[in-house]
Amino acid sequence: MIKSLGMWFAILLLAIVGSFGLSNSLAQAQAPAQDAAPPKDPAVERGRKQFGQSCGFCHGVDATGARGPDLLRSPLVAHDVKGDLIGDVMRHGRPDKGMPAIPATDDQVADIAAFLHSQIAEAMNSADVPQGYPADRLLTGNAEAGKAYFNGAGGCKNCHSPTGDLAEIANKYSPIELEAHMLYPEGKFTTVVVTLPAGDKIAGPLVHIDEFSVALRDASGEYRSFARDRVKAEIQDRLAAHRNLLDKLTQSEIHNLFAYLQSLN
Amino acid sequence: MPRYSGELMIKVALLIGAFLLGPGLAAGQGLDPAALLRPATDTWPTYNGEYSGRRYSALDQINQGNIGSLTLAWIYRTRGAAIKSTPLEVNNILYFTAPDNVWAVDARFGRPIWHYERKSEGDHIGHRGLGMYKNWLYFTTPDAHLICLDAKDGKLRWDIVLADGKLGYFATMAPLVVRDHVIAGVSGDVTDLRGMLTSVDPDTGKVQWRWYTEPDPGQPGSETWPKDSDALLHGGGMTWMTGTYDPALNLLYWGTGNPNPVLVGEGRAGDNLYTCSIVALNPDTGKLAWYFQPSPHDVHDWDAVETPVLFDAEFQGKPRKLLAQASRNGFFFLLDRTNGEHLVTSAFIDQTWSSGVDSRGRPIAKPSATPSPDGALVEPGSDGATNWMAPSFDPQTNLFYVVARRVFSIFYRVAEGKAEGWGGRDRNLWANTTLRALDYKTGKVVWNHELGEEEGIAGILTTAGHLLFSADVSGNMLALDPATGKTLWHLNVGGEVVASPMTYEIDGRQYLIVPVQDVMYAFAVPGKT
């Protein structure tokens, strides 16, 4: 019996200790949607270390150059396949350019090549802001000043409330998404009032408008469309205030406002 | 007369005829070089129709009086990628492209003649079209090759490497043929490459000259880059749109793209010549005659590759030889094309990044518009206040037309340490599009025609029939009065127009061509086919 109790206690203790680790990762899972970091290729990680040891003092630990050239811009590295060309340079060095031969096994060469190709791939994909962009890089503003802007010159309080629609807004979006939505939300929030020649009006969510036609869903949800030259169409754009602010906002007002919204969690 | 004498006479006549017409040219085939020097009516022999880039046609069979009866002559479907190219029309055949693909289609009846396909690696973002010399076509590829095809049947003549595709170079532009030079530019700002223009021999593909966007170290212009740094030779400045040419001055005018790393400027302090520049080059040697820089030290991806449109007109009471560009950064520039003298700089659409214009006519960037780790809101975004779509200059109205966008983006500088490639990105927030007519003398907006909420990318064609053709963002093809911007005709063509209209005349009938995604529409006014 005691043995069982002890075992149960051990299991419970393990569970409690284990749950601390679990709860951290759970908290992350509940946080605003972030890209899971891609699993790291062990060869790339080995290659990163090896490169740092064997090559970093001349080429920089990230291979972007120091005394020696930036290898991410090297045609030879771009044409290398699994270390065939890189290994050659390492084995012979470049005496005319002051690079000594660097002793390395075939495996080490393969890992270094994997690392360099992965760095180049990152550079090729550098036209991107990752979903998981850290909040602390965006939090350069002052939340109090942001709150004052929200309630004052920004006019945000006319449509929004920190305890109403914006309650815990920081938990609903990743920081980068929150900043984008704060400036201009996604989604269709436009309605139209169409006045027919006889004077009756039809109103509803806008489906399409251009110079020649307007289409909406009427009160019963039916699709209706009209030629623009036969009716009057009045657009009611609930995002107009956002659009107008885009013309006026200074960078510090944006950062202050973001700091304020990011504090609503 | 004996039977064989008649045959002999015919054979002799044919031999003499072939001799007179020259090698490689059978009767009625091939591009007559004189067609490149006269207004494009029965022929559209080069990307912009003519060397000036005005995209103004002297044809007036389709005009304000009959536009209401515009009808379809034929439709051709590639059943493939969207057509962004402007077709050539030579000897009653249309030649056009998409990445990896070239089509020859009967320009009168819309029937397919031949199709060339060359699969490749590299960016397949789009393709603008072909160059032509005699009976040979010139085609650039996603892996940065230049191909020569026989126009008769699409057979390959030669295939040369323009630049190393493995480094990130690719090519989309329609080569420009100037006498016996085939001139091709390259694309690629995802990685940090040296921009360049290459001229090759039309018969063999042998390189005649190369002009590099970045000068060699120590050469004029290199002082606008940091010394003792690899920034200069990896500075960007892609030449990805077709330039214009003045045969009388014998000057080639070309726009260059943005510097690299794209959003991060610290490692490349200086104006970064000749990126984001309009350069005038000698087409026989590739030597630089003059330059003007619409965006010094750009950090917003604002390529200045938009067509440098050439026209002769009065400026401040005197006749001048002019060059105008509505640039990606939202500014209209007017220059004297003989020497690059700056005449006008004026914003053609809303913009928030510039605080004014310097003494050389270059917009001054606000430091607060620089991409930053915490984001900088800027109008326009990287997609630009305008982009590669064709502008037009109409000598009947003396107005310069551009499809312009109001685009807001927030620019993030993500890179830490040495930036490679883009170093970050902007996120688009909101955009709309409008078509504007500018007074070239001042850059001021004479009329404005809204095209809808989204980023439009349709090009413009103006004609002597007092018509302007383009499209809105909802897939409506439009004919406007070029003097007032009033809509005279429209048609929902069933897709977003991502190309520029063109026109030609065959046997007295004017055809108006509008590519709409993978469908080529040929319009005409009613009459005999």
CSV table of C-alpha atoms in Angstrom, one decimal, chain B residues 83-508:
chain,number,residue,atom,x,y,z
B,83,ILE,CA,-0.7,38.1,-70.5
B,84,LYS,CA,1.2,41.1,-69.2
B,85,SER,CA,3.0,41.6,-72.5
B,86,THR,CA,2.3,44.1,-75.2
B,87,PRO,CA,2.1,42.2,-78.5
B,88,LEU,CA,4.2,43.1,-81.5
B,89,GLU,CA,2.4,43.2,-84.8
B,90,VAL,CA,4.5,42.7,-87.9
B,91,ASN,CA,3.4,41.6,-91.3
B,92,ASN,CA,-0.1,40.8,-90.0
B,93,ILE,CA,1.2,38.5,-87.3
B,94,LEU,CA,0.9,39.2,-83.5
B,95,TYR,CA,3.8,38.0,-81.3
B,96,PHE,CA,3.3,38.1,-77.6
B,97,THR,CA,4.6,36.4,-74.4
B,98,ALA,CA,4.1,35.1,-70.9
B,99,PRO,CA,6.9,33.7,-68.8
B,100,ASP,CA,8.5,30.7,-70.7
B,101,ASN,CA,6.1,31.2,-73.6
B,102,VAL,CA,5.9,32.9,-77.0
B,103,TRP,CA,2.9,32.9,-79.3
B,104,ALA,CA,2.4,33.9,-82.9
B,105,VAL,CA,-1.2,34.6,-83.8
B,106,ASP,CA,-2.8,35.8,-87.0
B,107,ALA,CA,-3.5,39.5,-86.4
B,108,ARG,CA,-6.4,39.6,-88.8
B,109,PHE,CA,-8.4,36.5,-87.7
B,110,GLY,CA,-7.0,35.5,-84.3
B,111,ARG,CA,-5.9,32.0,-85.3
B,112,PRO,CA,-2.8,30.4,-83.7
B,113,ILE,CA,0.3,30.1,-85.9
B,114,TRP,CA,2.9,28.7,-83.6
B,115,HIS,CA,3.8,28.5,-79.9
B,116,TYR,CA,7.2,28.2,-78.3
B,117,GLU,CA,7.7,27.0,-74.7
B,118,ARG,CA,10.9,26.8,-72.7
B,119,LYS,CA,10.4,25.7,-69.1
B,120,SER,CA,12.8,27.3,-66.7
B,121,GLU,CA,13.6,28.0,-63.0
B,122,GLY,CA,13.5,31.5,-61.7
B,123,ASP,CA,10.9,34.1,-61.0
B,124,HIS,CA,7.8,33.8,-63.2
B,125,ILE,CA,6.3,37.0,-62.0
B,126,GLY,CA,5.4,38.2,-65.5
B,127,HIS,CA,6.7,39.0,-69.0
B,128,ARG,CA,6.5,42.2,-71.1
B,129,GLY,CA,7.1,41.0,-74.7
B,130,LEU,CA,9.6,40.7,-77.5
B,131,GLY,CA,12.1,42.6,-79.6
B,132,MET,CA,12.4,42.0,-83.4
B,133,TYR,CA,15.1,42.3,-86.0
B,134,LYS,CA,14.6,41.1,-89.6
B,135,ASN,CA,12.7,37.8,-89.1
B,136,TRP,CA,14.1,37.1,-85.7
B,137,LEU,CA,12.5,37.5,-82.3
B,138,TYR,CA,14.2,38.1,-79.0
B,139,PHE,CA,12.9,36.8,-75.7
B,140,THR,CA,14.1,37.0,-72.1
B,141,THR,CA,13.6,34.2,-69.5
B,142,PRO,CA,13.1,33.6,-65.8
B,143,ASP,CA,16.6,32.1,-65.6
B,144,ALA,CA,18.1,35.2,-67.1
B,145,HIS,CA,18.8,33.9,-70.6
B,146,LEU,CA,18.2,35.7,-73.9
B,147,ILE,CA,16.7,33.6,-76.7
B,148,CYS,CA,16.5,34.2,-80.4
B,149,LEU,CA,13.7,32.6,-82.3
B,150,ASP,CA,12.9,32.4,-86.0
B,151,ALA,CA,9.6,34.4,-86.4
B,152,LYS,CA,8.5,32.2,-89.2
B,153,ASP,CA,8.0,29.1,-87.1
B,154,GLY,CA,9.2,29.8,-83.5
B,155,LYS,CA,12.3,27.6,-83.9
B,156,LEU,CA,15.3,28.3,-81.7
B,157,ARG,CA,18.3,30.0,-83.3
B,158,TRP,CA,20.4,30.6,-80.2
B,159,ASP,CA,20.1,30.8,-76.4
B,160,ILE,CA,22.7,32.8,-74.4
B,161,VAL,CA,23.1,33.5,-70.7
B,162,LEU,CA,22.4,37.2,-69.8
B,163,ALA,CA,23.3,36.8,-66.1
B,164,ASP,CA,23.7,34.1,-63.5
B,165,GLY,CA,20.2,32.9,-62.5
B,166,LYS,CA,21.6,31.1,-59.5
B,167,LEU,CA,22.6,34.4,-57.9
B,168,GLY,CA,19.0,35.6,-58.1
B,169,TYR,CA,19.0,37.3,-61.5
B,170,PHE,CA,15.9,36.8,-63.7
B,171,ALA,CA,14.5,38.6,-66.8
B,172,THR,CA,11.1,39.7,-67.9
B,173,MET,CA,11.6,42.7,-70.1
B,174,ALA,CA,10.9,43.1,-73.9
B,175,PRO,CA,14.3,43.7,-75.5
B,176,LEU,CA,14.8,46.9,-77.5
B,177,VAL,CA,16.3,46.6,-80.9
B,178,VAL,CA,18.2,49.7,-82.1
B,179,ARG,CA,19.7,49.2,-85.6
B,180,ASP,CA,21.9,46.2,-85.1
B,181,HIS,CA,21.8,46.1,-81.3
B,182,VAL,CA,19.5,43.9,-79.3
B,183,ILE,CA,19.4,45.5,-75.8
B,184,ALA,CA,18.3,43.6,-72.8
B,185,GLY,CA,18.0,44.4,-69.1
B,186,VAL,CA,17.7,42.1,-66.1
B,187,SER,CA,15.6,41.8,-62.9
B,188,GLY,CA,16.4,40.7,-59.4
B,189,ASP,CA,16.4,42.7,-56.2
B,190,VAL,CA,15.7,39.7,-53.8
B,191,THR,CA,19.4,39.4,-53.5
B,192,ASP,CA,22.1,42.0,-53.7
B,193,LEU,CA,23.2,42.0,-57.4
B,194,ARG,CA,24.8,44.5,-59.8
B,195,GLY,CA,22.3,45.8,-62.3
B,196,MET,CA,23.2,46.0,-66.0
B,197,LEU,CA,22.2,46.5,-69.6
B,198,THR,CA,23.6,44.2,-72.3
B,199,SER,CA,23.7,44.8,-76.1
B,200,VAL,CA,24.1,41.7,-78.3
B,201,ASP,CA,24.5,41.1,-82.0
B,202,PRO,CA,21.1,40.2,-83.5
B,203,ASP,CA,22.5,37.4,-85.7
B,204,THR,CA,24.8,35.6,-83.3
B,205,GLY,CA,24.0,36.8,-79.8
B,206,LYS,CA,27.6,37.9,-79.2
B,207,VAL,CA,27.9,40.6,-76.6
B,208,GLN,CA,28.7,44.0,-78.0
B,209,TRP,CA,28.7,46.0,-74.8
B,210,ARG,CA,27.5,46.0,-71.2
B,211,TRP,CA,26.6,49.0,-69.1
B,212,TYR,CA,26.5,48.5,-65.3
B,213,THR,CA,24.2,50.4,-63.0
B,214,GLU,CA,27.1,50.6,-60.5
B,215,PRO,CA,30.3,52.1,-61.9
B,216,ASP,CA,33.5,50.2,-61.4
B,217,PRO,CA,35.4,51.2,-58.2
B,218,GLY,CA,37.1,54.6,-58.7
B,219,GLN,CA,34.9,55.5,-61.7
B,220,PRO,CA,32.6,58.5,-61.8
B,221,GLY,CA,29.5,57.8,-59.7
B,222,SER,CA,31.3,55.3,-57.4
B,223,GLU,CA,31.9,58.1,-54.9
B,224,THR,CA,28.2,57.9,-54.1
B,225,TRP,CA,28.8,54.5,-52.4
B,226,PRO,CA,31.0,53.7,-49.4
B,227,LYS,CA,34.7,53.1,-50.1
B,228,ASP,CA,36.2,49.7,-49.2
B,229,SER,CA,32.9,48.0,-49.1
B,230,ASP,CA,31.2,45.3,-51.2
B,231,ALA,CA,28.1,47.6,-51.3
B,232,LEU,CA,29.0,49.1,-54.7
B,233,LEU,CA,29.2,45.8,-56.6
B,234,HIS,CA,26.1,44.5,-55.0
B,235,GLY,CA,24.1,47.7,-55.2
B,236,GLY,CA,21.1,46.6,-57.3
B,237,GLY,CA,19.5,48.9,-59.9
B,238,MET,CA,17.8,46.4,-62.1
B,239,THR,CA,17.0,47.5,-65.7
B,240,TRP,CA,13.8,45.5,-66.0
B,241,MET,CA,11.7,47.7,-68.2
B,242,THR,CA,12.2,48.6,-71.9
B,243,GLY,CA,13.8,52.0,-72.5
B,244,THR,CA,13.1,54.6,-75.2
B,245,TYR,CA,15.3,55.9,-78.0
B,246,ASP,CA,15.8,59.1,-80.0
B,247,PRO,CA,17.2,58.2,-83.4
B,248,ALA,CA,18.2,61.9,-84.2
B,249,LEU,CA,20.2,62.3,-81.1
B,250,ASN,CA,21.2,58.6,-81.1
B,251,LEU,CA,20.6,58.4,-77.4
B,252,LEU,CA,19.0,55.5,-75.5
B,253,TYR,CA,17.0,56.4,-72.4
B,254,TRP,CA,16.7,53.8,-69.6
B,255,GLY,CA,15.2,53.8,-66.1
B,256,THR,CA,17.0,51.8,-63.4
B,257,GLY,CA,15.6,50.1,-60.3
B,258,ASN,CA,16.1,50.5,-56.6
B,259,PRO,CA,19.4,49.9,-54.7
B,260,ASN,CA,20.1,46.9,-52.5
B,261,PRO,CA,19.8,46.0,-49.7
B,262,VAL,CA,16.3,47.2,-50.5
B,263,LEU,CA,14.9,48.7,-47.2
B,264,VAL,CA,18.2,49.1,-45.4
B,265,GLY,CA,20.4,52.0,-46.3
B,266,GLU,CA,23.1,52.2,-43.7
B,267,GLY,CA,25.6,50.0,-45.4
B,268,ARG,CA,25.3,52.0,-48.6
B,269,ALA,CA,25.6,55.7,-47.4
B,270,GLY,CA,25.4,58.0,-50.4
B,271,ASP,CA,23.1,58.8,-53.4
B,272,ASN,CA,23.8,55.3,-54.8
B,273,LEU,CA,24.3,56.1,-58.5
B,274,TYR,CA,23.0,55.0,-60.9
B,275,THR,CA,20.2,53.2,-59.1
B,276,CYS,CA,16.7,54.8,-59.3
B,277,SER,CA,18.0,56.9,-62.2
B,278,ILE,CA,17.1,57.9,-65.7
B,279,VAL,CA,20.3,57.4,-67.8
B,280,ALA,CA,21.0,58.4,-71.3
B,281,LEU,CA,23.4,56.0,-73.1
B,282,ASN,CA,25.0,55.8,-76.5
B,283,PRO,CA,23.5,52.6,-78.0
B,284,ASP,CA,26.6,51.8,-80.0
B,285,THR,CA,29.0,51.9,-77.1
B,286,GLY,CA,26.9,51.8,-73.9
B,287,LYS,CA,28.7,54.9,-72.7
B,288,LEU,CA,26.8,57.2,-70.3
B,289,ALA,CA,25.9,60.6,-71.7
B,290,TRP,CA,23.9,62.0,-68.8
B,291,TYR,CA,21.8,61.0,-65.8
B,292,PHE,CA,19.0,62.2,-63.5
B,293,GLN,CA,18.1,60.5,-60.2
B,294,PRO,CA,14.4,60.5,-59.2
B,295,SER,CA,15.1,58.8,-55.9
B,296,PRO,CA,18.6,59.3,-54.4
B,297,HIS,CA,19.5,56.7,-51.7
B,298,ASP,CA,16.1,55.0,-52.0
B,299,VAL,CA,15.0,52.7,-49.2
B,300,HIS,CA,11.4,52.0,-50.4
B,301,ASP,CA,11.9,49.8,-53.5
B,302,TRP,CA,10.9,52.7,-55.7
B,303,ASP,CA,12.4,51.6,-59.0
B,304,ALA,CA,12.7,54.5,-61.5
B,305,VAL,CA,12.1,52.0,-64.4
B,306,GLU,CA,8.9,53.7,-65.6
B,307,THR,CA,8.9,54.6,-69.3
B,308,PRO,CA,11.0,57.7,-70.0
B,309,VAL,CA,8.5,59.2,-72.6
B,310,LEU,CA,10.0,61.3,-75.3
B,311,PHE,CA,8.2,64.2,-77.1
B,312,ASP,CA,9.0,67.5,-78.7
B,313,ALA,CA,6.9,70.4,-77.3
B,314,GLU,CA,7.1,73.9,-76.1
B,315,PHE,CA,8.5,74.7,-72.7
B,316,GLN,CA,8.6,78.3,-71.4
B,317,GLY,CA,8.0,79.6,-74.9
B,318,LYS,CA,10.7,77.6,-76.7
B,319,PRO,CA,10.5,74.3,-78.6
B,320,ARG,CA,12.3,71.7,-76.6
B,321,LYS,CA,13.2,68.0,-76.9
B,322,LEU,CA,11.7,66.6,-73.7
B,323,LEU,CA,11.7,63.5,-71.6
B,324,ALA,CA,9.0,62.8,-69.0
B,325,GLN,CA,8.7,60.1,-66.3
B,326,ALA,CA,6.0,59.6,-63.8
B,327,SER,CA,8.1,57.7,-61.3
B,328,ARG,CA,7.3,55.0,-58.8
B,329,ASN,CA,7.9,57.4,-55.9
B,330,GLY,CA,4.9,59.6,-56.8
B,331,PHE,CA,6.8,62.4,-58.6
B,332,PHE,CA,6.6,63.5,-62.2
B,333,PHE,CA,9.9,64.7,-63.8
B,334,LEU,CA,10.4,66.6,-67.0
B,335,LEU,CA,13.9,66.8,-68.4
B,336,ASP,CA,15.6,68.1,-71.5
B,337,ARG,CA,16.6,64.9,-73.2
B,338,THR,CA,19.5,66.3,-75.1
B,339,ASN,CA,21.5,66.9,-71.9
B,340,GLY,CA,19.5,65.9,-68.9
B,341,GLU,CA,18.7,69.4,-67.8
B,342,HIS,CA,16.1,69.3,-65.1
B,343,LEU,CA,12.9,71.3,-65.9
B,344,VAL,CA,10.0,70.2,-63.7
B,345,THR,CA,9.5,68.1,-60.5
B,346,SER,CA,5.9,67.7,-59.2
B,347,ALA,CA,4.0,65.2,-57.1
B,348,PHE,CA,1.4,63.6,-59.3
B,349,ILE,CA,-0.5,61.9,-56.5
B,350,ASP,CA,-0.8,62.1,-52.7
B,351,GLN,CA,2.5,61.2,-50.9
B,352,THR,CA,3.8,61.5,-47.4
B,353,TRP,CA,7.5,60.7,-47.7
B,354,SER,CA,9.0,63.9,-49.1
B,355,SER,CA,9.3,67.3,-47.5
B,356,GLY,CA,10.3,69.2,-50.7
B,357,VAL,CA,12.5,69.3,-53.7
B,358,ASP,CA,16.2,70.1,-53.7
B,359,SER,CA,18.0,72.5,-56.0
B,360,ARG,CA,18.7,69.7,-58.5
B,361,GLY,CA,15.0,68.8,-58.7
B,362,ARG,CA,15.2,65.7,-56.6
B,363,PRO,CA,12.6,65.0,-53.9
B,364,ILE,CA,14.0,65.2,-50.4
B,365,ALA,CA,13.1,62.3,-48.2
B,366,LYS,CA,11.8,62.8,-44.6
B,367,PRO,CA,13.9,60.8,-42.1
B,368,SER,CA,10.7,59.7,-40.5
B,369,ALA,CA,9.7,57.8,-43.6
B,370,THR,CA,12.8,55.5,-43.3
B,371,PRO,CA,11.9,51.8,-42.7
B,372,SER,CA,12.3,51.1,-39.0
B,373,PRO,CA,12.1,48.1,-36.7
B,374,ASP,CA,8.9,49.5,-35.2
B,375,GLY,CA,7.4,50.3,-38.6
B,376,ALA,CA,7.1,53.5,-40.6
B,377,LEU,CA,3.8,54.4,-42.3
B,378,VAL,CA,4.5,55.7,-45.8
B,379,GLU,CA,2.5,56.7,-48.8
B,380,PRO,CA,3.1,55.3,-51.4
B,381,GLY,CA,4.1,51.8,-50.3
B,382,SER,CA,6.7,49.7,-52.1
B,383,ASP,CA,4.2,48.9,-54.9
B,384,GLY,CA,4.5,52.5,-55.8
B,385,ALA,CA,2.4,55.5,-56.9
B,386,THR,CA,2.7,54.0,-60.3
B,387,ASN,CA,4.5,51.0,-61.6
B,388,TRP,CA,5.5,49.3,-64.9
B,389,MET,CA,2.2,49.8,-66.7
B,390,ALA,CA,2.4,52.0,-69.7
B,391,PRO,CA,1.8,55.8,-69.4
B,392,SER,CA,1.0,57.8,-72.6
B,393,PHE,CA,1.6,61.2,-74.0
B,394,ASP,CA,-1.0,62.5,-76.5
B,395,PRO,CA,0.2,65.3,-78.8
B,396,GLN,CA,-3.4,66.3,-79.6
B,397,THR,CA,-4.1,67.3,-76.0
B,398,ASN,CA,-0.4,67.8,-75.0
B,399,LEU,CA,-1.2,65.9,-71.8
B,400,PHE,CA,0.8,63.1,-70.0
B,401,TYR,CA,-1.4,60.3,-68.7
B,402,VAL,CA,-0.6,57.9,-65.9
B,403,VAL,CA,-2.4,55.3,-63.9
B,404,ALA,CA,-1.6,56.4,-60.3
B,405,ARG,CA,-2.3,54.8,-56.9
B,406,ARG,CA,-2.7,56.1,-53.4
B,407,VAL,CA,-1.1,53.3,-51.4
B,408,PHE,CA,-0.4,53.2,-47.7
B,409,SER,CA,2.1,50.7,-46.3
B,410,ILE,CA,3.9,50.3,-43.1
B,411,PHE,CA,7.6,49.6,-43.7
B,412,TYR,CA,9.4,47.2,-41.3
B,413,ARG,CA,13.2,47.0,-41.2
B,414,VAL,CA,13.6,43.4,-39.9
B,415,ALA,CA,17.3,42.8,-40.6
B,416,GLU,CA,19.8,43.0,-37.7
B,417,GLY,CA,23.5,43.2,-38.4
B,418,LYS,CA,24.4,43.3,-42.0
B,419,ALA,CA,21.3,43.4,-44.2
B,420,GLU,CA,21.1,41.0,-47.1
B,421,GLY,CA,18.5,41.2,-49.8
B,422,TRP,CA,15.4,43.1,-48.7
B,423,GLY,CA,16.1,43.3,-45.0
B,424,GLY,CA,12.4,43.5,-44.2
B,425,ARG,CA,9.2,44.3,-45.9
B,426,ASP,CA,6.3,46.7,-46.0
B,427,ARG,CA,2.8,45.6,-45.4
B,428,ASN,CA,0.1,47.1,-47.6
B,429,LEU,CA,-2.8,48.6,-45.6
B,430,TRP,CA,-5.0,50.3,-48.2
B,431,ALA,CA,-5.0,51.4,-51.8
B,432,ASN,CA,-7.0,53.0,-54.5
B,433,THR,CA,-6.3,53.9,-58.1
B,434,THR,CA,-6.9,56.8,-60.4
B,435,LEU,CA,-6.1,57.8,-64.0
B,436,ARG,CA,-4.6,61.3,-64.2
B,437,ALA,CA,-3.8,63.7,-67.0
B,438,LEU,CA,-0.8,66.0,-66.2
B,439,ASP,CA,0.2,69.2,-67.8
B,440,TYR,CA,3.8,68.4,-68.7
B,441,LYS,CA,4.8,72.0,-68.3
B,442,THR,CA,4.1,72.0,-64.6
B,443,GLY,CA,3.2,68.4,-63.6
B,444,LYS,CA,-0.1,69.7,-62.4
B,445,VAL,CA,-3.2,67.5,-62.6
B,446,VAL,CA,-5.5,68.7,-65.3
B,447,TRP,CA,-8.1,66.0,-64.9
B,448,ASN,CA,-8.6,63.0,-62.6
B,449,HIS,CA,-10.7,59.8,-63.3
B,450,GLU,CA,-11.0,57.5,-60.3
B,451,LEU,CA,-10.6,53.8,-61.1
B,452,GLY,CA,-11.6,52.1,-57.8
B,453,GLU,CA,-10.4,50.9,-54.5
B,454,GLU,CA,-7.5,48.5,-55.1
B,455,GLU,CA,-4.2,48.7,-56.8
B,456,GLY,CA,-4.7,48.9,-60.5
B,457,ILE,CA,-2.0,48.0,-63.0
B,458,ALA,CA,-3.6,48.5,-66.5
B,459,GLY,CA,-1.7,50.5,-69.1
B,460,ILE,CA,-2.8,53.4,-71.3
B,461,LEU,CA,-3.1,53.9,-75.1
B,462,THR,CA,-4.1,57.2,-76.7
B,463,THR,CA,-5.1,57.6,-80.4
B,464,ALA,CA,-5.7,60.2,-83.0
B,465,GLY,CA,-9.4,59.2,-82.9
B,466,HIS,CA,-9.5,61.3,-79.7
B,467,LEU,CA,-9.7,58.3,-77.5
B,468,LEU,CA,-7.8,57.1,-74.4
B,469,PHE,CA,-8.0,53.3,-73.6
B,470,SER,CA,-7.3,51.8,-70.2
B,471,ALA,CA,-9.2,49.8,-67.6
B,472,ASP,CA,-10.4,50.2,-64.0
B,473,VAL,CA,-9.8,47.9,-61.1
B,474,SER,CA,-13.1,46.1,-61.5
B,475,GLY,CA,-12.3,44.7,-64.9
B,476,ASN,CA,-14.0,47.4,-66.9
B,477,MET,CA,-12.2,48.3,-70.1
B,478,LEU,CA,-12.6,52.0,-70.6
B,479,ALA,CA,-12.5,54.5,-73.5
B,480,LEU,CA,-12.2,58.1,-72.2
B,481,ASP,CA,-12.1,61.4,-73.8
B,482,PRO,CA,-8.4,62.3,-73.4
B,483,ALA,CA,-9.2,66.0,-73.2
B,484,THR,CA,-11.6,65.7,-70.2
B,485,GLY,CA,-11.4,62.2,-68.8
B,486,LYS,CA,-15.1,61.6,-69.5
B,487,THR,CA,-16.1,58.0,-70.1
B,488,LEU,CA,-17.3,57.4,-73.6
B,489,TRP,CA,-17.5,53.6,-73.6
B,490,HIS,CA,-16.9,50.7,-71.3
B,491,LEU,CA,-17.1,46.9,-71.2
B,492,ASN,CA,-16.8,44.4,-68.4
B,493,VAL,CA,-14.1,42.2,-69.9
B,494,GLY,CA,-14.3,39.6,-67.3
B,495,GLY,CA,-11.0,39.9,-65.6
B,496,GLU,CA,-8.4,42.3,-64.3
B,497,VAL,CA,-6.4,44.0,-67.1
B,498,VAL,CA,-2.7,43.6,-66.2
B,499,ALA,CA,-1.4,44.7,-69.6
B,500,SER,CA,-1.4,47.7,-71.9
B,501,PRO,CA,-3.7,48.1,-75.0
B,502,MET,CA,-2.2,48.4,-78.5
B,503,THR,CA,-3.5,49.0,-82.0
B,504,TYR,CA,-2.7,48.4,-85.7
B,505,GLU,CA,-4.4,48.6,-89.1
B,506,ILE,CA,-4.6,45.7,-91.7
B,507,ASP,CA,-6.2,46.2,-95.1
B,508,GLY,CA,-7.9,49.4,-93.9
